mmCIF file of C-alpha atoms in Angstrom:
data_model
loop_
_atom_site.group_PDB
_atom_site.id
_atom_site.type_symbol
_atom_site.label_atom_id
_atom_site.label_comp_id
_atom_site.label_asym_id
_atom_site.label_seq_id
_atom_site.Cartn_x
_atom_site.Cartn_y
_atom_site.Cartn_z
ATOM 1 C CA MET A 1 17.403 -12.726 32.613
ATOM 2 C CA LYS A 2 17.564 -16.436 33.098
ATOM 3 C CA ILE A 3 13.884 -16.362 34.354
ATOM 4 C CA ARG A 4 12.859 -14.291 31.233
ATOM 5 C CA LYS A 5 14.559 -16.639 29.017
ATOM 6 C CA LEU A 6 12.648 -19.623 30.430
ATOM 7 C CA LEU A 7 9.663 -17.740 30.292
ATOM 8 C CA CYS A 8 10.375 -16.999 26.559
ATOM 9 C CA ALA A 9 11.109 -20.672 25.853
ATOM 10 C CA ALA A 10 8.134 -21.901 27.321
ATOM 11 C CA ALA A 11 6.132 -19.608 25.263
ATOM 12 C CA ALA A 12 8.002 -20.606 22.141
ATOM 13 C CA LEU A 13 6.614 -23.894 22.742
ATOM 14 C CA CYS A 14 2.946 -22.703 21.756
ATOM 15 C CA ILE A 15 4.059 -21.949 18.215
ATOM 16 C CA THR A 16 4.140 -24.698 15.631
ATOM 17 C CA LEU A 17 6.031 -24.282 12.377
ATOM 18 C CA VAL A 18 6.273 -26.767 9.507
ATOM 19 C CA ALA A 19 9.677 -26.727 8.504
ATOM 20 C CA GLY A 20 11.928 -29.382 6.458
ATOM 21 C CA MET A 21 11.088 -30.465 2.528
ATOM 22 C CA THR A 22 9.524 -28.270 -0.120
ATOM 23 C CA VAL A 23 6.022 -29.086 -0.470
ATOM 24 C CA GLN A 24 4.070 -29.037 -3.535
ATOM 25 C CA ALA A 25 1.030 -26.509 -3.986
ATOM 26 C CA ALA A 26 -2.433 -27.527 -4.965
ATOM 27 C CA SER A 27 -4.008 -25.536 -7.766
ATOM 28 C CA GLU A 28 -6.034 -22.427 -6.748
ATOM 29 C CA LYS A 29 -9.455 -24.802 -7.559
ATOM 30 C CA GLU A 30 -8.149 -27.756 -5.301
ATOM 31 C CA ALA A 31 -7.058 -25.189 -2.464
ATOM 32 C CA LEU A 32 -10.385 -23.385 -2.211
ATOM 33 C CA LYS A 33 -12.473 -26.895 -2.209
ATOM 34 C CA ALA A 34 -9.964 -28.213 0.629
ATOM 35 C CA TYR A 35 -10.614 -24.942 2.448
ATOM 36 C CA ASN A 36 -14.528 -25.348 2.062
ATOM 37 C CA ASP A 37 -14.641 -28.832 2.912
ATOM 38 C CA MET A 38 -12.579 -28.063 6.064
ATOM 39 C CA LEU A 39 -14.582 -25.157 7.302
ATOM 40 C CA SER A 40 -18.057 -26.962 6.387
ATOM 41 C CA LYS A 41 -17.463 -29.535 9.004
ATOM 42 C CA PRO A 42 -19.076 -28.885 12.538
ATOM 43 C CA THR A 43 -16.128 -29.002 14.221
ATOM 44 C CA ILE A 44 -12.350 -28.708 13.771
ATOM 45 C CA LYS A 45 -9.484 -29.582 16.231
ATOM 46 C CA TRP A 46 -8.215 -26.326 17.041
ATOM 47 C CA SER A 47 -6.013 -26.826 19.990
ATOM 48 C CA ASN A 48 -5.371 -29.366 22.741
ATOM 49 C CA THR A 49 -7.870 -27.129 25.090
ATOM 50 C CA CYS A 50 -10.346 -27.250 22.277
ATOM 51 C CA PRO A 51 -10.329 -30.618 20.241
ATOM 52 C CA ASN A 52 -13.679 -29.835 18.898
ATOM 53 C CA GLU A 53 -14.068 -26.199 18.202
ATOM 54 C CA PRO A 54 -17.401 -25.259 16.408
ATOM 55 C CA THR A 55 -16.252 -23.863 13.011
ATOM 56 C CA SER A 56 -19.311 -21.559 13.437
ATOM 57 C CA ARG A 57 -17.221 -19.391 15.812
ATOM 58 C CA LEU A 58 -14.027 -19.215 13.295
ATOM 59 C CA LYS A 59 -13.251 -16.172 11.006
ATOM 60 C CA PHE A 60 -11.451 -16.760 7.806
ATOM 61 C CA ALA A 61 -9.580 -14.798 5.188
ATOM 62 C CA LEU A 62 -7.726 -16.022 1.730
ATOM 63 C CA VAL A 63 -4.604 -14.412 1.621
ATOM 64 C CA ASP A 64 -1.776 -15.208 -1.116
ATOM 65 C CA PHE A 65 1.165 -14.967 1.436
ATOM 66 C CA ASN A 66 3.779 -16.412 -0.614
ATOM 67 C CA ASN A 67 2.659 -14.782 -3.679
ATOM 68 C CA ASP A 68 2.310 -17.968 -5.865
ATOM 69 C CA GLY A 69 -1.179 -17.561 -7.176
ATOM 70 C CA THR A 70 -2.851 -20.032 -4.925
ATOM 71 C CA PRO A 71 -3.930 -18.630 -1.396
ATOM 72 C CA GLU A 72 -3.408 -19.687 1.719
ATOM 73 C CA LEU A 73 -6.185 -19.542 4.317
ATOM 74 C CA TYR A 74 -6.011 -17.578 7.333
ATOM 75 C CA VAL A 75 -8.161 -18.449 10.348
ATOM 76 C CA GLU A 76 -8.914 -16.817 13.602
ATOM 77 C CA ALA A 77 -10.704 -18.206 16.850
ATOM 78 C CA ASP A 78 -13.300 -16.191 18.592
ATOM 79 C CA PRO A 79 -10.993 -14.757 21.641
ATOM 80 C CA HIS A 80 -13.776 -15.279 24.296
ATOM 81 C CA SER A 81 -14.098 -19.093 23.085
ATOM 82 C CA GLY A 82 -11.329 -20.297 25.524
ATOM 83 C CA ALA A 83 -9.157 -21.566 22.932
ATOM 84 C CA ASP A 84 -5.204 -21.206 23.601
ATOM 85 C CA VAL A 85 -4.589 -20.644 19.752
ATOM 86 C CA HIS A 86 -5.317 -16.926 18.377
ATOM 87 C CA PHE A 87 -5.134 -17.972 14.478
ATOM 88 C CA LYS A 88 -3.644 -20.561 12.164
ATOM 89 C CA ILE A 89 -2.402 -20.210 8.542
ATOM 90 C CA PHE A 90 -3.027 -23.333 6.158
ATOM 91 C CA PHE A 91 -1.442 -24.515 2.877
ATOM 92 C CA CYS A 92 -2.989 -26.861 0.582
ATOM 93 C CA ASN A 93 -0.493 -29.325 -0.581
ATOM 94 C CA GLY A 94 -0.451 -31.644 -3.689
ATOM 95 C CA SER A 95 -2.535 -34.090 -1.891
ATOM 96 C CA LYS A 96 -5.371 -31.607 -1.964
ATOM 97 C CA GLN A 97 -5.336 -31.430 1.909
ATOM 98 C CA PRO A 98 -5.032 -28.309 4.061
ATOM 99 C CA VAL A 99 -1.799 -28.404 6.045
ATOM 100 C CA CYS A 100 -1.349 -25.995 9.009
ATOM 101 C CA ILE A 101 2.180 -24.388 8.556
ATOM 102 C CA MET A 102 1.645 -21.759 11.332
ATOM 103 C CA THR A 103 -0.169 -21.875 14.601
ATOM 104 C CA SER A 104 -0.153 -18.882 16.949
ATOM 105 C CA PRO A 105 -1.318 -18.345 20.548
ATOM 106 C CA THR A 106 -3.896 -16.286 21.969
ATOM 107 C CA ASP A 107 -0.964 -13.412 22.942
ATOM 108 C CA GLU A 108 -0.019 -13.374 19.385
ATOM 109 C CA SER A 109 -1.379 -11.380 16.279
ATOM 110 C CA LEU A 110 -0.353 -10.850 12.638
ATOM 111 C CA ILE A 111 0.238 -7.278 12.335
ATOM 112 C CA SER A 112 1.297 -7.051 8.682
ATOM 113 C CA TYR A 113 2.648 -8.776 5.523
ATOM 114 C CA ALA A 114 4.352 -8.094 2.366
ATOM 115 C CA PRO A 115 3.256 -10.692 -0.125
ATOM 116 C CA GLY A 116 5.693 -9.513 -2.674
ATOM 117 C CA ARG A 117 8.531 -10.811 -0.186
ATOM 118 C CA LYS A 118 6.413 -13.616 1.228
ATOM 119 C CA MET A 119 6.979 -12.128 4.591
ATOM 120 C CA ILE A 120 4.705 -11.645 7.721
ATOM 121 C CA CYS A 121 5.073 -10.109 11.112
ATOM 122 C CA VAL A 122 3.755 -11.269 14.207
ATOM 123 C CA LYS A 123 3.706 -9.298 17.411
ATOM 124 C CA ARG A 124 3.081 -11.197 20.807
ATOM 125 C CA SER A 125 3.203 -9.736 24.448
ATOM 126 C CA ASP A 126 4.662 -11.504 27.352
ATOM 127 C CA ARG A 127 6.435 -10.911 30.517
ATOM 128 C CA ALA A 128 9.654 -9.416 28.981
ATOM 129 C CA GLY A 129 8.156 -7.108 26.725
ATOM 130 C CA VAL A 130 6.792 -6.721 22.953
ATOM 131 C CA ILE A 131 8.253 -8.962 20.736
ATOM 132 C CA LYS A 132 7.859 -8.732 16.992
ATOM 133 C CA THR A 133 9.209 -11.501 14.639
ATOM 134 C CA TYR A 134 9.282 -11.778 10.696
ATOM 135 C CA TYR A 135 8.370 -15.031 8.938
ATOM 136 C CA LYS A 136 9.052 -16.036 5.405
ATOM 137 C CA ILE A 137 6.028 -18.166 3.807
ATOM 138 C CA SER A 138 7.345 -20.454 1.432
ATOM 139 C CA SER A 139 6.816 -23.808 0.131
ATOM 140 C CA GLY A 140 4.265 -24.894 2.739
ATOM 141 C CA LYS A 141 6.566 -23.839 5.748
ATOM 142 C CA ALA A 142 7.099 -20.793 7.666
ATOM 143 C CA GLU A 143 10.748 -19.683 8.599
ATOM 144 C CA GLU A 144 11.505 -17.161 11.365
ATOM 145 C CA LYS A 145 13.910 -14.534 9.500
ATOM 146 C CA LEU A 146 14.216 -11.682 12.079
ATOM 147 C CA SER A 147 12.974 -10.543 15.452
ATOM 148 C CA TYR A 148 13.341 -7.803 18.183
ATOM 149 C CA ILE A 149 12.094 -7.269 21.464
ATOM 150 C CA ASP A 150 10.942 -3.942 23.352
ATOM 151 C CA PRO A 151 11.491 -4.306 26.914
ATOM 152 C CA TYR A 152 9.285 -3.093 29.522
ATOM 153 C CA GLY A 153 10.854 -0.680 32.105
ATOM 154 C CA GLY A 154 12.737 1.122 29.239
ATOM 155 C CA ALA A 155 15.360 -1.144 28.395
ATOM 156 C CA ALA A 156 17.465 -1.248 25.213
ATOM 157 C CA ASN A 157 15.563 -2.907 22.439
ATOM 158 C CA GLU A 158 17.312 -6.424 21.655
ATOM 159 C CA TYR A 159 17.672 -7.670 17.775
ATOM 160 C CA TYR A 160 18.115 -11.241 16.735
ATOM 161 C CA LEU A 161 18.685 -12.920 13.242
ATOM 162 C CA GLY A 162 15.797 -15.254 13.453
ATOM 163 C CA LYS A 163 13.860 -16.082 16.565
ATOM 164 C CA TYR A 164 14.235 -14.156 19.789
ATOM 165 C CA TYR A 165 16.533 -15.571 22.100
ATOM 166 C CA TYR A 166 17.165 -18.912 20.019
ATOM 167 C CA SER A 167 19.384 -17.121 17.425
ATOM 168 C CA LYS A 168 22.086 -14.883 16.940
ATOM 169 C CA LYS A 169 21.827 -11.552 18.492
ATOM 170 C CA ILE A 170 22.740 -8.771 16.435
ATOM 171 C CA THR A 171 22.745 -4.657 16.415
ATOM 172 C CA LYS A 172 20.043 -2.408 15.286
ATOM 173 C CA SER A 173 22.065 -1.345 12.103
ATOM 174 C CA GLU A 174 22.276 -5.060 11.026
ATOM 175 C CA TYR A 175 18.488 -5.692 11.661
ATOM 176 C CA ASP A 176 17.808 -2.527 9.864
ATOM 177 C CA LYS A 177 19.874 -3.959 6.853
ATOM 178 C CA LYS A 178 18.751 -7.314 7.131
ATOM 179 C CA LYS A 179 14.981 -6.008 7.082
ATOM 180 C CA LYS A 180 15.354 -3.708 4.098
ATOM 181 C CA SER A 181 17.027 -6.930 2.286
ATOM 182 C CA LEU A 182 13.997 -8.953 3.257
ATOM 183 C CA LEU A 183 11.438 -6.425 2.108
ATOM 184 C CA LYS A 184 13.117 -4.784 -0.689
ATOM 185 C CA ASN A 185 10.864 -1.674 -0.407
ATOM 186 C CA ASN A 186 7.677 -3.892 -0.751
ATOM 187 C CA ALA A 187 4.874 -2.248 1.349
ATOM 188 C CA GLU A 188 3.795 -4.017 4.257
ATOM 189 C CA ASN A 189 -0.273 -4.559 4.144
ATOM 190 C CA ASN A 190 -1.546 -4.557 7.612
ATOM 191 C CA LYS A 191 -5.379 -5.481 6.512
ATOM 192 C CA ILE A 192 -6.610 -8.430 6.773
ATOM 193 C CA TYR A 193 -10.384 -8.690 6.114
ATOM 194 C CA VAL A 194 -11.738 -11.920 7.856
ATOM 195 C CA LYS A 195 -15.060 -13.330 7.246
ATOM 196 C CA THR A 196 -17.630 -15.359 9.561
ATOM 197 C CA ASN A 197 -17.551 -18.656 8.572
ATOM 198 C CA THR A 198 -20.995 -19.144 7.188
ATOM 199 C CA ALA A 199 -22.172 -21.044 4.269
ATOM 200 C CA ALA A 200 -23.185 -17.789 2.592
ATOM 201 C CA ASN A 201 -19.447 -16.585 2.897
ATOM 202 C CA ARG A 202 -18.010 -19.925 1.996
ATOM 203 C CA LYS A 203 -20.096 -19.974 -1.003
ATOM 204 C CA LYS A 204 -19.130 -16.448 -1.824
ATOM 205 C CA TYR A 205 -15.025 -16.671 -1.219
ATOM 206 C CA LEU A 206 -14.392 -20.061 -0.896
ATOM 207 C CA THR A 207 -15.775 -21.102 -4.734
ATOM 208 C CA VAL A 208 -13.576 -20.670 -7.684
ATOM 209 C CA ASN A 209 -14.798 -17.910 -9.751
ATOM 210 C CA SER A 210 -15.724 -18.921 -13.416
ATOM 211 C CA THR A 211 -15.113 -15.289 -14.324
ATOM 212 C CA PRO A 212 -11.994 -15.266 -16.430
ATOM 213 C CA LYS A 213 -8.963 -13.626 -14.550
ATOM 214 C CA LEU A 214 -8.460 -10.240 -15.547
ATOM 215 C CA LEU A 215 -5.985 -7.662 -14.186
ATOM 216 C CA LYS A 216 -5.701 -4.328 -16.000
ATOM 217 C CA LEU A 217 -4.529 -0.633 -15.254
ATOM 218 C CA SER A 218 -6.391 2.464 -15.905
ATOM 219 C CA LYS A 219 -3.680 3.841 -17.989
ATOM 220 C CA LYS A 220 -0.669 2.046 -19.955
ATOM 221 C CA ASN A 221 1.675 4.974 -20.053
ATOM 222 C CA ILE A 222 1.652 8.333 -17.952
ATOM 223 C CA THR A 223 4.186 11.524 -18.179
ATOM 224 C CA LYS A 224 4.561 13.267 -14.722
ATOM 225 C CA TYR A 225 6.469 16.310 -13.571
ATOM 226 C CA VAL A 226 8.946 16.274 -10.402
ATOM 227 C CA GLY A 227 7.045 16.627 -7.472
ATOM 228 C CA THR A 228 3.402 15.603 -9.112
ATOM 229 C CA THR A 229 1.427 12.594 -8.409
ATOM 230 C CA CYS A 230 -1.164 10.230 -10.151
ATOM 231 C CA GLN A 231 -3.465 7.543 -8.999
ATOM 232 C CA LEU A 232 -3.636 4.494 -11.016
ATOM 233 C CA LYS A 233 -6.573 2.479 -10.751
ATOM 234 C CA VAL A 234 -7.023 -1.446 -11.186
ATOM 235 C CA SER A 235 -9.574 -3.323 -12.885
ATOM 236 C CA MET A 236 -9.617 -6.906 -11.922
ATOM 237 C CA SER A 237 -12.096 -10.157 -11.892
ATOM 238 C CA GLY A 238 -11.594 -13.625 -10.993
ATOM 239 C CA LEU A 239 -9.191 -13.064 -8.634
ATOM 240 C CA THR A 240 -7.873 -13.098 -4.983
ATOM 241 C CA GLY A 241 -5.409 -11.830 -2.441
ATOM 242 C CA PRO A 242 -4.079 -8.822 -1.965
ATOM 243 C CA LEU A 243 -2.515 -6.346 -4.797
ATOM 244 C CA ARG A 244 1.232 -5.834 -4.768
ATOM 245 C CA TRP A 245 2.514 -2.782 -6.238
ATOM 246 C CA THR A 246 5.869 -2.157 -7.050
ATOM 247 C CA SER A 247 8.436 0.428 -9.149
ATOM 248 C CA SER A 248 11.164 -0.655 -11.330
ATOM 249 C CA ASN A 249 13.128 2.350 -10.188
ATOM 250 C CA ILE A 250 11.999 3.898 -6.902
ATOM 251 C CA ASN A 251 14.624 6.843 -7.454
ATOM 252 C CA VAL A 252 12.574 8.021 -10.610
ATOM 253 C CA ALA A 253 9.070 7.118 -9.107
ATOM 254 C CA THR A 254 7.333 5.583 -6.302
ATOM 255 C CA VAL A 255 4.119 3.795 -5.595
ATOM 256 C CA ASN A 256 2.338 3.467 -2.402
ATOM 257 C CA SER A 257 -0.318 0.361 -1.421
ATOM 258 C CA SER A 258 -3.163 1.854 -2.929
ATOM 259 C CA GLY A 259 -1.504 2.677 -6.517
ATOM 260 C CA LYS A 260 -0.662 6.374 -5.926
ATOM 261 C CA VAL A 261 2.405 7.071 -8.046
ATOM 262 C CA SER A 262 4.782 9.849 -6.676
ATOM 263 C CA ALA A 263 7.334 11.355 -9.261
ATOM 264 C CA LYS A 264 10.805 11.848 -7.574
ATOM 265 C CA LYS A 265 13.230 12.886 -10.302
ATOM 266 C CA ALA A 266 13.586 13.026 -14.280
ATOM 267 C CA GLY A 267 13.863 9.497 -15.699
ATOM 268 C CA ASN A 268 11.789 6.453 -16.566
ATOM 269 C CA THR A 269 10.094 3.534 -14.666
ATOM 270 C CA THR A 270 7.585 0.844 -14.535
ATOM 271 C CA VAL A 271 4.834 0.838 -12.287
ATOM 272 C CA THR A 272 3.507 -2.896 -11.780
ATOM 273 C CA VAL A 273 0.709 -4.392 -9.790
ATOM 274 C CA SER A 274 0.280 -7.865 -9.526
ATOM 275 C CA VAL A 275 -2.307 -10.509 -7.894
ATOM 276 C CA GLY A 276 -0.471 -13.931 -7.563
ATOM 277 C CA ASN A 277 0.869 -14.771 -10.905
ATOM 278 C CA LEU A 278 -0.971 -11.946 -12.926
ATOM 279 C CA SER A 279 0.363 -8.514 -13.310
ATOM 280 C CA ALA A 280 -0.089 -5.392 -15.102
ATOM 281 C CA SER A 281 2.120 -2.667 -15.872
ATOM 282 C CA CYS A 282 2.256 1.171 -16.732
ATOM 283 C CA ASN A 283 5.260 3.097 -17.985
ATOM 284 C CA VAL A 284 5.882 6.317 -16.047
ATOM 285 C CA THR A 285 7.862 8.972 -17.638
ATOM 286 C CA VAL A 286 8.833 11.789 -15.306
ATOM 287 C CA LYS A 287 10.132 15.124 -16.416
ATOM 288 C CA PRO A 288 12.095 17.981 -14.675
ATOM 289 C CA GLU A 289 10.132 20.260 -12.532
ATOM 290 C CA ASN A 290 11.227 23.326 -14.045
ATOM 291 C CA THR A 291 9.121 23.170 -17.569
ATOM 292 C CA ALA A 292 6.202 25.322 -18.548
ATOM 293 C CA ALA A 293 4.191 22.216 -18.789
ATOM 294 C CA SER A 294 4.995 21.234 -15.109
ATOM 295 C CA TYR A 295 3.824 24.865 -13.711
ATOM 296 C CA ARG A 296 0.526 24.310 -15.770
ATOM 297 C CA GLN A 297 0.092 20.859 -14.167
ATOM 298 C CA LYS A 298 0.477 22.119 -10.741
ATOM 299 C CA TYR A 299 -1.939 25.290 -11.415
ATOM 300 C CA LYS A 300 -4.266 22.689 -12.518
ATOM 301 C CA ASN A 301 -4.076 20.633 -9.161
ATOM 302 C CA TYR A 302 -4.276 23.943 -7.091
ATOM 303 C CA LEU A 303 -7.467 25.033 -8.955
ATOM 304 C CA ALA A 304 -9.115 21.666 -8.396
ATOM 305 C CA LYS A 305 -8.923 22.592 -4.897
ATOM 306 C CA MET A 306 -11.041 25.664 -5.214
ATOM 307 C CA ASP A 307 -14.769 25.965 -6.209
ATOM 308 C CA SER A 308 -16.335 27.248 -9.465
ATOM 309 C CA SER A 309 -17.278 30.353 -7.998
ATOM 310 C CA TYR A 310 -13.877 31.567 -9.224
ATOM 311 C CA SER A 311 -12.415 32.009 -12.692
ATOM 312 C CA PHE A 312 -8.631 31.908 -14.022
ATOM 313 C CA ALA A 313 -6.458 32.754 -16.409
ATOM 314 C CA ILE A 314 -2.835 31.559 -17.297
ATOM 315 C CA VAL A 315 -0.411 33.723 -19.255
ATOM 316 C CA ASP A 316 3.405 33.349 -19.678
ATOM 317 C CA SER A 317 5.853 35.489 -17.991
ATOM 318 C CA ALA A 318 8.556 37.388 -19.704
ATOM 319 C CA GLU A 319 10.898 34.330 -18.537
ATOM 320 C CA GLY A 320 8.775 32.063 -20.281
ATOM 321 C CA TYR A 321 6.936 30.370 -17.269
ATOM 322 C CA PRO A 322 3.098 30.389 -16.991
ATOM 323 C CA VAL A 323 1.532 32.823 -14.252
ATOM 324 C CA LEU A 324 -1.781 31.767 -12.826
ATOM 325 C CA LEU A 325 -4.472 34.645 -12.544
ATOM 326 C CA ILE A 326 -7.508 33.963 -9.950
ATOM 327 C CA THR A 327 -10.407 36.127 -9.693
ATOM 328 C CA ASP A 328 -13.929 35.966 -7.948
ATOM 329 C CA LYS A 329 -15.612 38.281 -10.352
ATOM 330 C CA THR A 330 -15.172 39.168 -14.020
ATOM 331 C CA ALA A 331 -17.345 41.345 -16.428
ATOM 332 C CA GLY A 332 -15.310 41.947 -20.027
ATOM 333 C CA GLY A 333 -11.671 42.489 -19.243
ATOM 334 C CA TYR A 334 -12.134 43.758 -15.724
ATOM 335 C CA ALA A 335 -11.337 41.445 -12.481
ATOM 336 C CA LYS A 336 -12.299 42.099 -9.202
ATOM 337 C CA ASN A 337 -9.996 40.916 -6.501
ATOM 338 C CA CYS A 338 -7.652 39.384 -9.039
ATOM 339 C CA SER A 339 -4.467 37.441 -7.366
ATOM 340 C CA VAL A 340 -1.197 36.343 -9.258
ATOM 341 C CA TYR A 341 0.235 32.947 -8.431
ATOM 342 C CA TYR A 342 3.515 31.534 -9.286
ATOM 343 C CA VAL A 343 5.120 28.102 -8.981
ATOM 344 C CA GLY A 344 8.070 28.269 -6.426
ATOM 345 C CA LYS A 345 8.476 25.352 -4.384
ATOM 346 C CA LYS A 346 4.654 25.325 -4.410
ATOM 347 C CA VAL A 347 1.882 27.271 -5.810
ATOM 348 C CA SER A 348 1.935 30.406 -3.898
ATOM 349 C CA GLN A 349 0.467 34.233 -4.188
ATOM 350 C CA VAL A 350 2.868 36.727 -5.441
ATOM 351 C CA GLY A 351 0.852 39.770 -5.403
ATOM 352 C CA LYS A 352 -2.864 41.254 -5.685
ATOM 353 C CA LEU A 353 -3.789 43.556 -8.746
ATOM 354 C CA LYS A 354 -6.024 46.602 -8.292
ATOM 355 C CA VAL A 355 -9.648 46.007 -7.622
ATOM 356 C CA SER A 356 -11.910 46.270 -10.361
ATOM 357 C CA SER A 357 -9.305 47.224 -13.243
ATOM 358 C CA LEU A 358 -8.786 46.515 -16.698
ATOM 359 C CA ILE A 359 -6.521 43.701 -16.959
ATOM 360 C CA GLN A 360 -4.664 43.138 -20.504
ATOM 361 C CA TYR A 361 -1.823 40.972 -21.272
ATOM 362 C CA LYS A 362 1.027 41.251 -24.484
ATOM 363 C CA ASN A 363 4.370 39.369 -24.849
ATOM 364 C CA GLY A 364 4.771 38.587 -21.117
ATOM 365 C CA SER A 365 3.687 41.558 -19.657
ATOM 366 C CA ILE A 366 0.406 42.282 -17.749
ATOM 367 C CA TYR A 367 -1.191 45.774 -18.124
ATOM 368 C CA GLN A 368 -3.616 47.450 -16.174
ATOM 369 C CA ALA A 369 -4.967 50.608 -17.672
ATOM 370 C CA GLN A 370 -6.196 53.385 -15.518
ATOM 371 C CA ARG A 371 -7.996 56.638 -15.247
ATOM 372 C CA ARG A 372 -4.599 58.862 -15.907
ATOM 373 C CA SER A 373 -2.114 56.177 -16.211
ATOM 374 C CA TRP A 374 -1.146 52.519 -16.669
ATOM 375 C CA ILE A 375 0.759 49.712 -14.757
ATOM 376 C CA LYS A 376 3.300 47.689 -16.647
ATOM 377 C CA ILE A 377 3.521 44.123 -14.354
ATOM 378 C CA ASP A 378 5.989 41.677 -14.957
ATOM 379 C CA VAL A 379 6.596 38.379 -12.965
ATOM 380 C CA GLN A 380 10.476 38.030 -12.400
ATOM 381 C CA LYS A 381 11.799 35.197 -10.293
ATOM 382 C CA GLY A 382 8.507 34.757 -8.501
ATOM 383 C CA LYS A 383 8.193 38.338 -7.581
ATOM 384 C CA LEU A 384 5.747 41.199 -9.363
ATOM 385 C CA VAL A 385 7.664 43.882 -10.618
ATOM 386 C CA THR A 386 5.812 46.945 -11.746
ATOM 387 C CA LYS A 387 6.082 50.040 -13.195
ATOM 388 C CA ARG A 388 3.463 52.969 -13.627
ATOM 389 C CA TYR A 389 3.553 55.147 -16.968
ATOM 390 C CA THR A 390 1.581 58.041 -17.846
ATOM 391 C CA ASP A 391 2.488 58.257 -21.448
ATOM 392 C CA PHE A 392 -0.170 56.626 -22.894
ATOM 393 C CA SER A 393 1.404 56.445 -26.415
ATOM 394 C CA GLU A 394 3.753 53.686 -25.126
ATOM 395 C CA TYR A 395 0.857 51.840 -23.943
ATOM 396 C CA GLU A 396 -1.061 51.979 -27.220
ATOM 397 C CA LYS A 397 2.385 51.053 -29.067
ATOM 398 C CA ALA A 398 2.243 47.856 -26.635
ATOM 399 C CA ALA A 399 -1.465 47.253 -27.943
ATOM 400 C CA PRO A 400 -2.192 44.655 -24.898
ATOM 401 C CA GLU A 401 -5.366 42.573 -25.579
ATOM 402 C CA ASN A 402 -7.947 41.562 -22.816
ATOM 403 C CA ILE A 403 -7.108 38.628 -20.812
ATOM 404 C CA LYS A 404 -9.926 36.070 -21.283
ATOM 405 C CA PHE A 405 -10.825 34.501 -17.901
ATOM 406 C CA LEU A 406 -12.472 31.097 -17.675
ATOM 407 C CA LYS A 407 -14.907 29.652 -14.908
ATOM 408 C CA ASN A 408 -12.984 27.059 -12.659
ATOM 409 C CA THR A 409 -14.959 23.810 -14.036
ATOM 410 C CA SER A 410 -13.141 20.580 -14.708
ATOM 411 C CA ALA A 411 -13.765 20.710 -18.230
ATOM 412 C CA ASN A 412 -11.761 24.512 -18.367
ATOM 413 C CA ARG A 413 -8.977 22.915 -16.029
ATOM 414 C CA ASN A 414 -8.385 19.527 -18.349
ATOM 415 C CA ASN A 415 -7.713 22.272 -21.151
ATOM 416 C CA ILE A 416 -4.836 23.799 -19.172
#
């Protein structure tokens, strides 16, 4: 254990963090110019072993890690360059100069970040095991908040409130609670799209866009039913940095990192997307699942997965909930291979009507007129209840009408 701690102590010297007093950030325009100037130089002091690293071998990305509207500069070295540093994160201060706030050795990599909480997660491997550490990026500094080590050889994980081995050791439950507090349900984005440091890329990504900043959502208000989903789309211009999605009430509806909203329970919430200090919102109303409208929405989603060779009709059951009929061939009121679908926990087939028969409907019941008899069909509690009759006077009294089947097209589904 002592040897392992000494090894980790030596490795820890490789990472440099800028702490101390709060640093005033530059504007976005000032920051991009400073980053551009730095990467335009032929060489850069990258590490002690590479004091004159050619900037042409570097890759970069703009990421607003601390979510203040001014992006930080993430720079990676070529892993085959011989440098003992894998990546650096630069912050542009009020003096309009790039300041390195984090330097990571070659055995470390940034695996995720949550800009909404100003958090990044760094992974490294050494002789002790795999170590993951969460840092908070703010005010021009990186501060260790939480870490754990997964030792080789199957030993139990160890958890720390800060830097591994150099802070208080805690239990897994304490670690999980602290991590939840740090991230607060903000999605961790593990994609950083680095670009080769060329003049063309610097001009494209490190020049302030003259286009006015704009951030809009495809919808301002939506109504969904429990168990359904909706995709929100973003329109943006003049902005850099990752999108941050949040829901004001995750018990009512959640939203993932791509803007997909999932309705959980009845209520209201606001889904917000933000980039830096700009945001756009959509009001979400979630209604209970057991409504006729929610059934129709689920049928619509189900039909969207089928091709246009099918036809469909939706009628109300005696219980008041819609029933979906799907057929692969229709002629007048006749339908071949007509199946009946109903919503339980999901849309499922509950029965199949007689091949090539006249299908009619009236007051919550489906009728099949046949040569010497007729059948009355009801859907009750998700099951088909059928009864055959030979007295056609009762059938004539019911006076059912032919069901109109529609081709399974997008236009017809939109009218469901």
